[in-house]
Amino acid sequence: MATLRFKALGEISRREPIEPELSDKKISDYFGADVFDREKMRQYISKEAYESLCDAIDEGRRIDRKIANQVAQGMKTWAMEKGATHYSHWFQPLNDSTAEKHDAFFEPMWGGGSFETFKGELLVQQEPDASSFPNGGLRNTFEARGYSAWDPSSPAFILDKTLCIPSIFIAYTGEALDFKTPLLKSLTAVDKAAVEVCQYFDKDVDKVNVTLGWEQEYFLVDEALFLARPDLMQTGRTLMGHIAAKDQQLDDHYFGAIPDRVLEFMKDFEQQAYRLGIPLKTRHNEVAPNQFECAPMFEEANIAVDHNTLLMTIMRRVALRHKLRVLFHEKPFLGVNGSGKHCNWSLCTNTGVNLLAPGKTPKNNIQFLAFFVNTIMAAHKFGVLFMASIATQSNSHRLGAHEAPPAVMSVFTGSTLSAVLDSLEQRVSEKKMTPDEKTEIKLDIGKIPNILLDNTDRNRTSPFAFTGNRFEFRATGSSNNCAAPLIVINTAIAEQLTQFKEEVDKLIAKGIKKDEAILQIIRKYIIESKNIRFEGNGYSAEWLREAAERGIESIGSVPDAFKVSVRKDAIALFEKHGIFNEAELHARYEINMENLVKKIQIESRVLADLAANHIVPTAIRYQNILIQNVKGLKDILPDEYADMAAEEIRTIRKIARYVKAIRENTYHMVDARKKYNAMDDIVARATGYSEEVQPYLDKIRHDIDKLELIVDDELWPLPKYREMMSIN
Ligand code: ADP
Ligand code: MG
């Protein structure tokens, strides 16, 4: 009965797109239509205001009040022409979503009448209540005031008739309460350090941007089935469910055609994304059934991060129209692949050079090698911070589970570059090189692009892999904000490049020629960072053993990952580059610990309710049917029944045992929660929840999944994996 009921609800499926008329248009006809981009700025604001605004965007200059007023006026006119009635600062607080507080342009007048207004000061600053967002004790509720401030480097856009203004979010005392503030600071730090290094090679470089191309994985579930699963609804993942007889064994989903209903959903959210200037390029099935991926063309990192969070919002909304639910949880289904969000990271100069792409000349390639080797050094020195940056309760279900790079850092370079590095190590020497030696090395370096083109081998098991013209950080979880890893990667590279510059300058001061000095320091780094390079299978047990032998630090648990970010060395790093002060790092640390407790607490409550109200009563009902059957057999077949009913009797016993274990473990789990709820210290509470409460979730699930195999399908109260994993 269960199956039929869920399926019937699932029938109401196919939907018209939000704007069917867009289907006949070229994407380029409406790409960016809802964005206040430079073209619209030029149209709607004065030349003077436009130029100041461009300066603010390109060079981080301040915008004065007069200009802000003009920009606000122009934005309002444009937005109202497009039907917007409200405006909102749009920001990314320290949780899994984005925040908006809408205010109307509309202004009633005293004594009657009304008009529409939007002043510069409202564009620049808005005051949401900081106490309602995670703030790690930075603000007490009674004095909670934080404000959001316009980030002119990410263009405003219209969503649902609201003019959204990308903003940072900070406490009145100045501490950042969001992802964007430290991200912007880290981008400035990279810019400064990288420009200095580029000056060795090209005096025209005065700006280096970080580029980010993310790949977003997600699952889709039919709405009716989703609504019949309280665990999915409340925790984003299934807390029970036996794996389906057929899931991803045949590897047939990855290469398969995208189901029609899913394709309709994709086209619909893509159209909305294009209107908002999100340059989506690829869409495809992923490894697990019902798992998909989309990826845009890479962009400047701040904009790419905004586009990713905005797209997640859009996908959630559009899914509702198609009677689907999109799951961004890293591990919604046990036993099949989880979802990640690969962050492809590179550096690009104002002269249009990708600093991580091999070039055409030896000079370009020394520059490439400098940035390449410095990135490896940054990963070597700060790798544990990289891994800590993406640690969340939900991502921990995916990492290390034989499908995503585990919580041990390593860098994959591919065999070609590995050989280049080895050869440099051997041939560059600290002794003065002869002109012949120098020419030969340069000739070799000049050849890199030719060999690379054919040799970008792929290693899907490495957390940080070089993929030809960028590094790909694969440990990021599908629900993570990309800014979290970027802040760390950027800060680490800024620190590393600063050190590189200092060391090269020292050699130059000693009279060593620039190129030779650079090559010598590159060689020194190749030797120092050798430990972090690994070309083999990052999922294998041997690698974990070897990594330990090499002394690479690994992270054992989520609370341990959070602790890494408040160690002395981490605080010193972030303070040196002006990314976080100590108070901010501690605030984030507490927020993370608190989130962890809350997530496990919710899962534990949901599972306890489901066990008590859905599973145990169902199991008992089925057990009673068996008992009746055995009794009946005894009545009519008194001589043979013991033999005939042997299997039933065994099953009755099994059910009794599972039910007993589920009940007992639930009691123990609740007791463990009580014990740790009583602890004031948030670290003790988080550790207790992680080490003692969480394991009960697995134990209880184990027994419930056994019951699912025994109990009559007609009685089973929840949709099963095989039902949720087929969209049609
Ligand atoms: P794959 O799955 O093989 O990694 P995809 O095409 O799915 O490849 O994704 C590659 C991603 O890398 C895209 O988002 C792309 O824009 C991005 N990318 C390519 N070049 C760069 C670069 N220089 N900087 C940042 N991201 C880049
Ligand atoms: Mg990729």
PDB file of C-alpha atoms in Angstrom, residues 500-620:
ATOM      1  CA  PHE A 500      59.013  33.757  -1.885  1.00  0.00           C
ATOM      2  CA  LYS A 501      59.531  37.411  -2.746  1.00  0.00           C
ATOM      3  CA  GLU A 502      61.571  37.967   0.406  1.00  0.00           C
ATOM      4  CA  GLU A 503      63.811  34.996  -0.281  1.00  0.00           C
ATOM      5  CA  VAL A 504      64.381  35.847  -3.940  1.00  0.00           C
ATOM      6  CA  ASP A 505      65.113  39.477  -3.081  1.00  0.00           C
ATOM      7  CA  LYS A 506      67.700  38.353  -0.556  1.00  0.00           C
ATOM      8  CA  LEU A 507      69.565  36.372  -3.226  1.00  0.00           C
ATOM      9  CA  ILE A 508      69.315  39.246  -5.686  1.00  0.00           C
ATOM     10  CA  ALA A 509      70.768  41.535  -3.028  1.00  0.00           C
ATOM     11  CA  LYS A 510      73.695  39.136  -2.812  1.00  0.00           C
ATOM     12  CA  GLY A 511      74.354  39.717  -6.510  1.00  0.00           C
ATOM     13  CA  ILE A 512      72.673  36.643  -7.969  1.00  0.00           C
ATOM     14  CA  LYS A 513      70.833  37.307 -11.244  1.00  0.00           C
ATOM     15  CA  LYS A 514      67.032  37.477 -10.996  1.00  0.00           C
ATOM     16  CA  ASP A 515      66.200  34.354 -13.037  1.00  0.00           C
ATOM     17  CA  GLU A 516      68.790  32.293 -11.282  1.00  0.00           C
ATOM     18  CA  ALA A 517      67.617  33.510  -7.863  1.00  0.00           C
ATOM     19  CA  ILE A 518      64.048  32.585  -8.745  1.00  0.00           C
ATOM     20  CA  LEU A 519      65.081  29.129  -9.957  1.00  0.00           C
ATOM     21  CA  GLN A 520      67.120  28.522  -6.824  1.00  0.00           C
ATOM     22  CA  ILE A 521      64.223  29.344  -4.512  1.00  0.00           C
ATOM     23  CA  ILE A 522      61.871  27.273  -6.679  1.00  0.00           C
ATOM     24  CA  ARG A 523      64.266  24.367  -6.281  1.00  0.00           C
ATOM     25  CA  LYS A 524      64.435  24.894  -2.521  1.00  0.00           C
ATOM     26  CA  TYR A 525      60.622  24.754  -2.377  1.00  0.00           C
ATOM     27  CA  ILE A 526      60.475  21.670  -4.593  1.00  0.00           C
ATOM     28  CA  ILE A 527      62.640  19.891  -2.063  1.00  0.00           C
ATOM     29  CA  GLU A 528      60.830  21.246   0.993  1.00  0.00           C
ATOM     30  CA  SER A 529      57.338  20.447  -0.266  1.00  0.00           C
ATOM     31  CA  LYS A 530      58.053  16.993  -1.623  1.00  0.00           C
ATOM     32  CA  ASN A 531      56.143  15.343   1.191  1.00  0.00           C
ATOM     33  CA  ILE A 532      52.797  16.688   0.109  1.00  0.00           C
ATOM     34  CA  ARG A 533      53.055  15.444  -3.474  1.00  0.00           C
ATOM     35  CA  PHE A 534      51.281  12.177  -4.097  1.00  0.00           C
ATOM     36  CA  GLU A 535      50.319  10.679  -7.417  1.00  0.00           C
ATOM     37  CA  GLY A 536      48.760   7.411  -6.256  1.00  0.00           C
ATOM     38  CA  ASN A 537      45.339   6.392  -5.011  1.00  0.00           C
ATOM     39  CA  GLY A 538      44.323   8.857  -2.303  1.00  0.00           C
ATOM     40  CA  TYR A 539      41.528   6.540  -1.117  1.00  0.00           C
ATOM     41  CA  SER A 540      43.728   3.593  -0.341  1.00  0.00           C
ATOM     42  CA  ALA A 541      44.587   2.419   3.142  1.00  0.00           C
ATOM     43  CA  GLU A 542      48.260   2.313   2.136  1.00  0.00           C
ATOM     44  CA  TRP A 543      48.204   6.037   1.437  1.00  0.00           C
ATOM     45  CA  LEU A 544      46.754   6.806   4.871  1.00  0.00           C
ATOM     46  CA  ARG A 545      49.562   4.772   6.392  1.00  0.00           C
ATOM     47  CA  GLU A 546      52.179   6.393   4.186  1.00  0.00           C
ATOM     48  CA  ALA A 547      50.843   9.877   4.863  1.00  0.00           C
ATOM     49  CA  ALA A 548      51.214   9.219   8.577  1.00  0.00           C
ATOM     50  CA  GLU A 549      54.776   8.049   8.017  1.00  0.00           C
ATOM     51  CA  ARG A 550      55.503  11.174   6.002  1.00  0.00           C
ATOM     52  CA  GLY A 551      54.237  13.172   8.956  1.00  0.00           C
ATOM     53  CA  ILE A 552      51.287  14.721   7.112  1.00  0.00           C
ATOM     54  CA  GLU A 553      48.765  15.819   9.690  1.00  0.00           C
ATOM     55  CA  SER A 554      45.306  14.323   9.286  1.00  0.00           C
ATOM     56  CA  ILE A 555      42.098  15.397  10.930  1.00  0.00           C
ATOM     57  CA  GLY A 556      40.279  12.795  12.983  1.00  0.00           C
ATOM     58  CA  SER A 557      36.928  14.406  13.690  1.00  0.00           C
ATOM     59  CA  VAL A 558      34.867  17.477  12.959  1.00  0.00           C
ATOM     60  CA  PRO A 559      35.500  19.145  16.354  1.00  0.00           C
ATOM     61  CA  ASP A 560      39.226  18.509  15.828  1.00  0.00           C
ATOM     62  CA  ALA A 561      39.010  20.286  12.479  1.00  0.00           C
ATOM     63  CA  PHE A 562      37.472  23.334  14.130  1.00  0.00           C
ATOM     64  CA  LYS A 563      40.274  23.373  16.697  1.00  0.00           C
ATOM     65  CA  VAL A 564      42.873  23.696  13.936  1.00  0.00           C
ATOM     66  CA  SER A 565      41.583  27.156  13.014  1.00  0.00           C
ATOM     67  CA  VAL A 566      42.248  28.633  16.452  1.00  0.00           C
ATOM     68  CA  ARG A 567      45.750  27.292  16.873  1.00  0.00           C
ATOM     69  CA  LYS A 568      48.507  29.841  17.396  1.00  0.00           C
ATOM     70  CA  ASP A 569      49.974  29.373  13.906  1.00  0.00           C
ATOM     71  CA  ALA A 570      46.580  29.808  12.255  1.00  0.00           C
ATOM     72  CA  ILE A 571      45.755  32.932  14.248  1.00  0.00           C
ATOM     73  CA  ALA A 572      49.154  34.401  13.378  1.00  0.00           C
ATOM     74  CA  LEU A 573      48.655  33.658   9.668  1.00  0.00           C
ATOM     75  CA  PHE A 574      45.191  35.214   9.447  1.00  0.00           C
ATOM     76  CA  GLU A 575      46.132  38.217  11.569  1.00  0.00           C
ATOM     77  CA  LYS A 576      49.279  38.901   9.554  1.00  0.00           C
ATOM     78  CA  HIS A 577      47.294  39.210   6.340  1.00  0.00           C
ATOM     79  CA  GLY A 578      44.406  41.095   7.916  1.00  0.00           C
ATOM     80  CA  ILE A 579      41.828  38.381   7.183  1.00  0.00           C
ATOM     81  CA  PHE A 580      40.545  37.604  10.685  1.00  0.00           C
ATOM     82  CA  ASN A 581      41.481  38.855  14.112  1.00  0.00           C
ATOM     83  CA  GLU A 582      41.605  36.471  17.024  1.00  0.00           C
ATOM     84  CA  ALA A 583      38.128  37.412  18.261  1.00  0.00           C
ATOM     85  CA  GLU A 584      36.655  36.620  14.853  1.00  0.00           C
ATOM     86  CA  LEU A 585      38.395  33.266  14.659  1.00  0.00           C
ATOM     87  CA  HIS A 586      37.110  32.359  18.102  1.00  0.00           C
ATOM     88  CA  ALA A 587      33.612  33.491  17.214  1.00  0.00           C
ATOM     89  CA  ARG A 588      33.645  31.274  14.123  1.00  0.00           C
ATOM     90  CA  TYR A 589      35.026  28.420  16.150  1.00  0.00           C
ATOM     91  CA  GLU A 590      32.108  28.666  18.565  1.00  0.00           C
ATOM     92  CA  ILE A 591      29.571  29.019  15.784  1.00  0.00           C
ATOM     93  CA  ASN A 592      30.940  25.881  14.148  1.00  0.00           C
ATOM     94  CA  MET A 593      30.846  23.907  17.387  1.00  0.00           C
ATOM     95  CA  GLU A 594      27.305  25.081  18.078  1.00  0.00           C
ATOM     96  CA  ASN A 595      26.136  24.195  14.578  1.00  0.00           C
ATOM     97  CA  LEU A 596      27.600  20.740  14.982  1.00  0.00           C
ATOM     98  CA  VAL A 597      25.689  20.161  18.225  1.00  0.00           C
ATOM     99  CA  LYS A 598      22.462  21.456  16.698  1.00  0.00           C
ATOM    100  CA  LYS A 599      22.741  19.289  13.608  1.00  0.00           C
ATOM    101  CA  ILE A 600      23.400  16.091  15.538  1.00  0.00           C
ATOM    102  CA  GLN A 601      20.698  17.022  18.048  1.00  0.00           C
ATOM    103  CA  ILE A 602      18.102  17.462  15.317  1.00  0.00           C
ATOM    104  CA  GLU A 603      19.088  14.198  13.634  1.00  0.00           C
ATOM    105  CA  SER A 604      18.952  12.395  16.927  1.00  0.00           C
ATOM    106  CA  ARG A 605      15.490  13.740  17.764  1.00  0.00           C
ATOM    107  CA  VAL A 606      14.104  12.978  14.330  1.00  0.00           C
ATOM    108  CA  LEU A 607      15.456   9.443  14.417  1.00  0.00           C
ATOM    109  CA  ALA A 608      14.106   8.826  17.909  1.00  0.00           C
ATOM    110  CA  ASP A 609      10.648  10.018  16.818  1.00  0.00           C
ATOM    111  CA  LEU A 610      10.697   7.943  13.668  1.00  0.00           C
ATOM    112  CA  ALA A 611      11.831   4.866  15.552  1.00  0.00           C
ATOM    113  CA  ALA A 612       9.147   5.233  18.227  1.00  0.00           C
ATOM    114  CA  ASN A 613       6.253   6.407  16.065  1.00  0.00           C
ATOM    115  CA  HIS A 614       6.834   4.787  12.699  1.00  0.00           C
ATOM    116  CA  ILE A 615       9.178   1.867  12.831  1.00  0.00           C
ATOM    117  CA  VAL A 616       8.576   0.062  16.121  1.00  0.00           C
ATOM    118  CA  PRO A 617       4.746   0.098  15.821  1.00  0.00           C
ATOM    119  CA  THR A 618       5.009  -1.134  12.223  1.00  0.00           C
ATOM    120  CA  ALA A 619       7.357  -3.936  13.183  1.00  0.00           C
ATOM    121  CA  ILE A 620       5.044  -4.994  15.991  1.00  0.00           C
TER     122      ILE A 620
END
